[in-house]
Amino acid sequence: MKTLYTSLKIFLFFTVLTGIAYPLIVTGIAQLTFPAKANGSLIVKNNKIIGSELIGQKFDGLIYFSSRPSAVSYNPLPSGGSNLGLTNDKLKHSVDSLRKQFAVFNHLDANSAIPSEMVFASASGLDPHISPEAAYLQLDRIASARKLSGAEKINLKKYISSSVCYPQFGLLGDGCVNVLLMNLELDQNYGQYSHFN
Amino acid sequence: MTTQDFIQIILFFAVLIGLTPILGNFMFKVFTGSKHLMSPLFGWLEKLTYKFSGIDPDEETNWKSYTFNMLTFNFIGFIFVFFIQLFQAQLPLNPANLPNVSWHSAFNTAVSFMTNTNWQGYSGETTLSYFVQMIGLTVQNFVSAATGIAVLLALIRGLARKTTNKLGNFWTDLTRSTLYVLLPLSILFAVVLVGQGVVQNFKTYDTAQTLQGVSQVIPMGPAASQIAIKQLGTNGGGFFNANSAHPFENPTPFSNFLEMLALLLIPAALTFTYGKMVGSTRQGWTIFKAMLILLVIGLTISLYAEYSTNPIFGNLHLMEGKETRFGITNSVLWATATSAASNGSVNAMHDSLSPLAGMVAMINLMLGEIIFGGVGAGLYGMVIFIIVTVFIAGLMVGRTPEYLGKKIQKFEVQMAIIAVLAPNVVILLFAAWASVCSPGLTSLNNSGPHGLSEILYAYASAAGNNGSAFAGLNANTVFYNLTIGIGMLIGRFGIILPVMAIAGSMAKKNITPTSAGTFQTDNWLFIGLLIAVILIVGGLTHFPALSLGPIVEHLLMNNGITF
């Protein structure tokens, strides 16, 4: 009985300490030091939340950089991947058709090399990034859909190379560009989605 | 692979090796009750814990009372987590209005977090309220890790002390591990994670209007505080379903580096603590080297498999289930580390790994989670293998086996064999059952040999208290929730009980002084023997099953065959 009683008391103590005090202390410090990040790195325009810088969105329009394939269609409830094994028929077919689709959509040669992340679904289903190579391949298609001048197109190309965010510290991770941030830039400079639809 | 990939890997191991003696020495001071860095900061909390709970910190107990205290404490944790899930809709802090959890899922989750497994049959963001995640799960993340350390400390005292039956005080070990090691590291780590973009708030889920005019619900919550301890405590249970692949859980390559380091940090440092406590840091480094070698062998095979091409996908990089910001190298390094460390968090979907890389992760689970392993648990599991190795070596040279001056006799070997067999029985019997019954088979997401891999992985993960998954398997069914739940219990306590019995019996023995005839357990010969024993035991037990799953899948894939 003494053991049970001691267990209950110390369990209660640790529940208050690690279950209540600890998250509250961390929340307090986080909200003071990094409020924007602690609250989801949200992008707000005209008092409306457009999205989070960290959470990918579905982009399949001609005027936008496309995002990666997602097993959850960029709906975060819940996040996740396809969980298909490499010997799964479904995966093989999906890769084949995504490869063709990407080539046709971007007016590329049928057998041109396509960056792998554009034909494979991400782990979270919310991957906000693509590789810089994948962005460059989409440049011509976006320029013609948005009727950009030659100079504007060169600027856009420069913009892609200036927005490569990783490797972090020049060392960690693979090269990436953030799709949502690039598309926001497109909208700001060359007109919004509603103008084209 | 590029030079940058190699530099990242080398940097990772260099930092890990560098931090091992620093943290190991700090923990030595904490666990032996000397003055240390954290005493002025949290000393009052330790005293308050004892006062509130009515504990005499200096009262030591024998192995039976120590075990009984631990079991009672764990049982209360289980009951609490089980019931708050059943009634979460009636409890506060549920802004997403999530309904009550089913009884079998609640059972599975309660066992899972109590045993430091953190297997998740559910999706965090659509199943559990902030209340359950914080007050239920975060607490278990701390105390289940502290329980692992406590068992290890009892075993160390059994080895280091002589002719006594006192193994220490469970409450003191639990309190010190939590207050001085897990809590300060977690607070620091959580704040750094928020700085990288991990969310930490109590807001309701936000709704965004995307650029293409669709609405997207953005989940929120106190994630950073849970993620810090889930990595440090080798728990691995994610706040969100995608775990550390989720951009809110692991936003940048730097957060990824730190989370990966955190999941190996304490198990690695404990080898140093072990060495100091048994009176020879060489003994600790010997274990560290054996673990590191096994880890690097696995990593090499995985990297080779993931960077190879195959006829199905040509020369595409295998990015299915991987995040762009991490790329292949960081995903494979994480997969190897998390399966070795009994952590179980993932930054890539293991189900979509190439067959051989998936197999390496599976083998790490099947060897008994002793390659660094769970906090405390990995090292006491490794000591079991050391006992078996010393015993076999003793048979070969024909003298009584000894470890650290203690004679290894019939009772210790019997207990060690029970601890080796318990998890393997779970893996083989349950996996065999699931692969021939319809409730087992209808949950599969992949057919062909990969389907068997999904089942094998699930029970290996349960038995090793790892918690990662080939997540295509729909495990949130009565069949899987119950069998995996039972598997986790056997995998945890089927090892802890024999370990405690060994601790008790070793403590009673006298220490024989070293002589010219003593079999040395701190040199390269012993490291080689130890690794051989581990691989032979694991190989003999699991090779047949592995050959029907990942091995045959690898061969079929190289012939371009799909299912």
Coordinates of C-alpha atoms in Angstrom, one line a residue, chain A:
Chain A
M1 CA 0.0 0.0 0.0
K2 CA 2.8 2.4 0.8
T3 CA 4.3 1.8 -2.7
L4 CA 0.9 2.6 -4.3
Y5 CA 0.5 5.7 -2.3
T6 CA 4.1 6.9 -3.0
S7 CA 3.6 6.1 -6.7
L8 CA 0.4 8.1 -6.9
K9 CA 2.0 11.1 -5.2
I10 CA 5.1 11.2 -7.3
F11 CA 3.1 10.5 -10.5
L12 CA 0.9 13.5 -9.7
F13 CA 4.0 15.6 -9.0
F14 CA 5.6 14.7 -12.3
T15 CA 2.3 15.2 -14.2
V16 CA 2.1 18.7 -12.9
L17 CA 5.8 19.3 -13.6
T18 CA 6.4 17.7 -17.0
G19 CA 2.8 17.7 -18.3
I20 CA 1.7 21.2 -17.3
A21 CA 4.6 23.4 -16.1
Y22 CA 7.1 22.2 -18.7
P23 CA 4.9 22.9 -21.8
L24 CA 3.7 26.2 -20.3
I25 CA 7.3 27.4 -19.6
V26 CA 8.4 26.4 -23.1
T27 CA 5.3 28.2 -24.6
G28 CA 6.1 31.3 -22.6
I29 CA 9.7 31.4 -23.7
A30 CA 8.7 30.6 -27.3
Q31 CA 6.0 33.3 -27.5
L32 CA 8.4 35.9 -26.1
T33 CA 11.4 35.0 -28.3
F34 CA 10.0 33.7 -31.5
P35 CA 6.3 34.6 -31.6
A36 CA 5.8 34.4 -35.4
K37 CA 7.5 31.0 -35.6
A38 CA 5.8 29.6 -32.5
N39 CA 2.5 30.5 -34.1
G40 CA 3.1 28.6 -37.3
S41 CA 5.1 31.1 -39.5
L42 CA 1.8 32.3 -41.0
I43 CA 1.6 34.5 -44.0
V44 CA -1.1 37.1 -43.6
K45 CA -2.3 39.5 -46.4
N46 CA -5.1 42.0 -45.8
N47 CA -6.0 40.4 -42.5
K48 CA -6.4 37.0 -44.2
I49 CA -4.2 34.0 -43.6
I50 CA -2.9 32.8 -46.9
G51 CA -1.0 29.9 -45.5
S52 CA 2.1 29.0 -43.6
E53 CA 5.6 29.5 -45.0
L54 CA 6.4 26.0 -43.8
I55 CA 3.3 24.1 -45.1
G56 CA 3.2 23.4 -48.8
Q57 CA 0.1 24.1 -50.8
K58 CA -1.3 22.4 -53.9
F59 CA -0.3 24.3 -57.1
D60 CA -1.4 22.9 -60.4
G61 CA -2.2 26.1 -62.3
L62 CA -0.3 27.1 -65.4
I63 CA 0.7 30.5 -63.9
Y64 CA 2.4 28.9 -60.8
F65 CA 5.4 26.8 -59.9
S66 CA 4.0 23.4 -59.3
S67 CA 4.4 21.7 -55.9
R68 CA 5.4 18.1 -55.4
P69 CA 2.9 15.2 -55.6
S70 CA 1.2 14.7 -52.3
A71 CA -0.5 11.6 -50.9
V72 CA -2.9 13.8 -48.9
S73 CA -3.4 16.5 -51.6
Y74 CA -1.9 19.1 -49.2
N75 CA -4.7 18.7 -46.7
P76 CA -2.9 18.6 -43.4
L77 CA -5.6 16.6 -41.5
P78 CA -3.8 14.2 -41.3
S79 CA -0.4 14.6 -42.8
G80 CA 1.4 11.6 -44.4
G81 CA 3.0 9.8 -47.3
S82 CA 1.7 7.2 -49.8
N83 CA 3.5 4.4 -48.0
L84 CA 3.8 2.5 -51.2
G85 CA 6.8 0.1 -51.5
L86 CA 9.1 0.2 -54.5
T87 CA 7.7 -3.0 -55.9
N88 CA 4.1 -1.7 -55.8
D89 CA 2.4 -1.5 -59.1
K90 CA 0.6 1.6 -58.1
L91 CA 3.8 3.5 -57.5
K92 CA 5.3 2.4 -60.8
H93 CA 2.2 3.6 -62.7
S94 CA 1.9 6.8 -60.8
V95 CA 5.6 7.7 -61.4
D96 CA 5.2 6.9 -65.1
S97 CA 2.1 9.1 -65.5
L98 CA 3.5 11.9 -63.4
R99 CA 6.6 11.9 -65.5
K100 CA 4.6 12.3 -68.7
Q101 CA 2.3 14.8 -67.2
F102 CA 5.2 17.0 -66.0
A103 CA 6.8 16.9 -69.5
V104 CA 3.6 17.8 -71.3
F105 CA 2.6 20.5 -68.8
N106 CA 5.9 22.2 -69.1
H107 CA 6.4 21.7 -72.9
L108 CA 9.5 19.5 -72.3
D109 CA 10.9 16.8 -74.5
A110 CA 9.1 13.5 -73.7
N111 CA 12.3 11.8 -72.5
S112 CA 14.0 14.7 -70.8
A113 CA 15.3 14.1 -67.3
I114 CA 12.8 15.2 -64.6
P115 CA 13.8 15.9 -61.0
S116 CA 12.8 12.9 -58.9
E117 CA 10.9 14.9 -56.3
M118 CA 8.4 16.0 -58.9
V119 CA 7.3 12.4 -59.6
F120 CA 7.6 10.9 -56.1
A121 CA 5.2 12.0 -53.3
S122 CA 6.7 13.5 -50.1
A123 CA 6.8 12.0 -46.6
S124 CA 4.6 14.6 -45.0
G125 CA 2.4 15.3 -48.0
L126 CA 3.0 18.9 -47.1
D127 CA 6.6 19.4 -48.4
P128 CA 6.9 23.1 -49.1
H129 CA 10.0 22.8 -51.3
I130 CA 11.1 21.6 -54.7
S131 CA 14.7 21.6 -56.0
P132 CA 15.9 24.6 -57.9
E133 CA 16.3 22.4 -61.0
A134 CA 12.6 21.7 -60.9
A135 CA 11.8 25.4 -60.7
Y136 CA 14.0 26.2 -63.7
L137 CA 12.2 23.6 -65.8
Q138 CA 8.9 25.4 -65.2
L139 CA 10.2 28.9 -66.1
D140 CA 9.2 28.9 -69.8
R141 CA 5.7 27.6 -69.1
I142 CA 5.0 30.2 -66.4
A143 CA 6.5 33.0 -68.6
S144 CA 4.2 32.1 -71.5
A145 CA 1.1 31.6 -69.3
R146 CA 1.7 35.0 -67.7
K147 CA 2.8 36.6 -71.0
L148 CA 6.1 37.9 -69.5
S149 CA 8.5 40.0 -71.5
G150 CA 12.1 38.8 -72.2
A151 CA 13.4 41.1 -69.5
E152 CA 10.8 39.9 -66.9
K153 CA 11.7 36.3 -67.7
I154 CA 15.4 37.0 -67.0
N155 CA 14.4 38.7 -63.7
L156 CA 12.3 35.7 -62.7
K157 CA 15.2 33.3 -63.4
K158 CA 17.5 35.5 -61.2
Y159 CA 14.8 35.4 -58.6
I160 CA 14.8 31.6 -58.5
S161 CA 18.5 31.5 -58.0
S162 CA 18.4 34.1 -55.3
S163 CA 15.7 32.2 -53.4
V164 CA 17.5 28.9 -53.1
C165 CA 17.3 28.4 -49.3
Y166 CA 19.3 25.3 -48.5
P167 CA 21.9 23.7 -47.9
Q168 CA 21.7 25.5 -44.5
F169 CA 25.0 27.1 -43.5
G170 CA 26.2 25.8 -46.9
L171 CA 26.4 22.4 -45.4
L172 CA 23.2 20.8 -44.2
G173 CA 20.4 19.4 -46.4
D174 CA 19.7 19.5 -50.1
G175 CA 19.2 22.5 -52.4
C176 CA 15.6 23.8 -52.2
V177 CA 13.3 26.6 -53.1
N178 CA 10.0 27.4 -51.3
V179 CA 7.1 27.0 -53.8
L180 CA 4.6 29.1 -51.9
L181 CA 7.0 32.0 -51.4
M182 CA 8.0 32.0 -55.1
N183 CA 4.3 31.9 -56.2
L184 CA 3.5 34.8 -53.8
E185 CA 6.3 36.8 -55.5
L186 CA 4.8 35.9 -58.9
D187 CA 1.4 37.2 -57.8
Q188 CA 2.8 40.3 -56.4
N189 CA 4.7 41.3 -59.6
Y190 CA 2.7 39.8 -62.4
G191 CA -0.9 39.5 -61.2
Q192 CA -3.0 37.2 -59.1
Y193 CA -4.8 33.9 -59.7
S194 CA -8.2 35.6 -60.1
H195 CA -6.8 37.7 -63.0
F196 CA -6.1 34.6 -65.0
N197 CA -9.3 32.6 -64.3

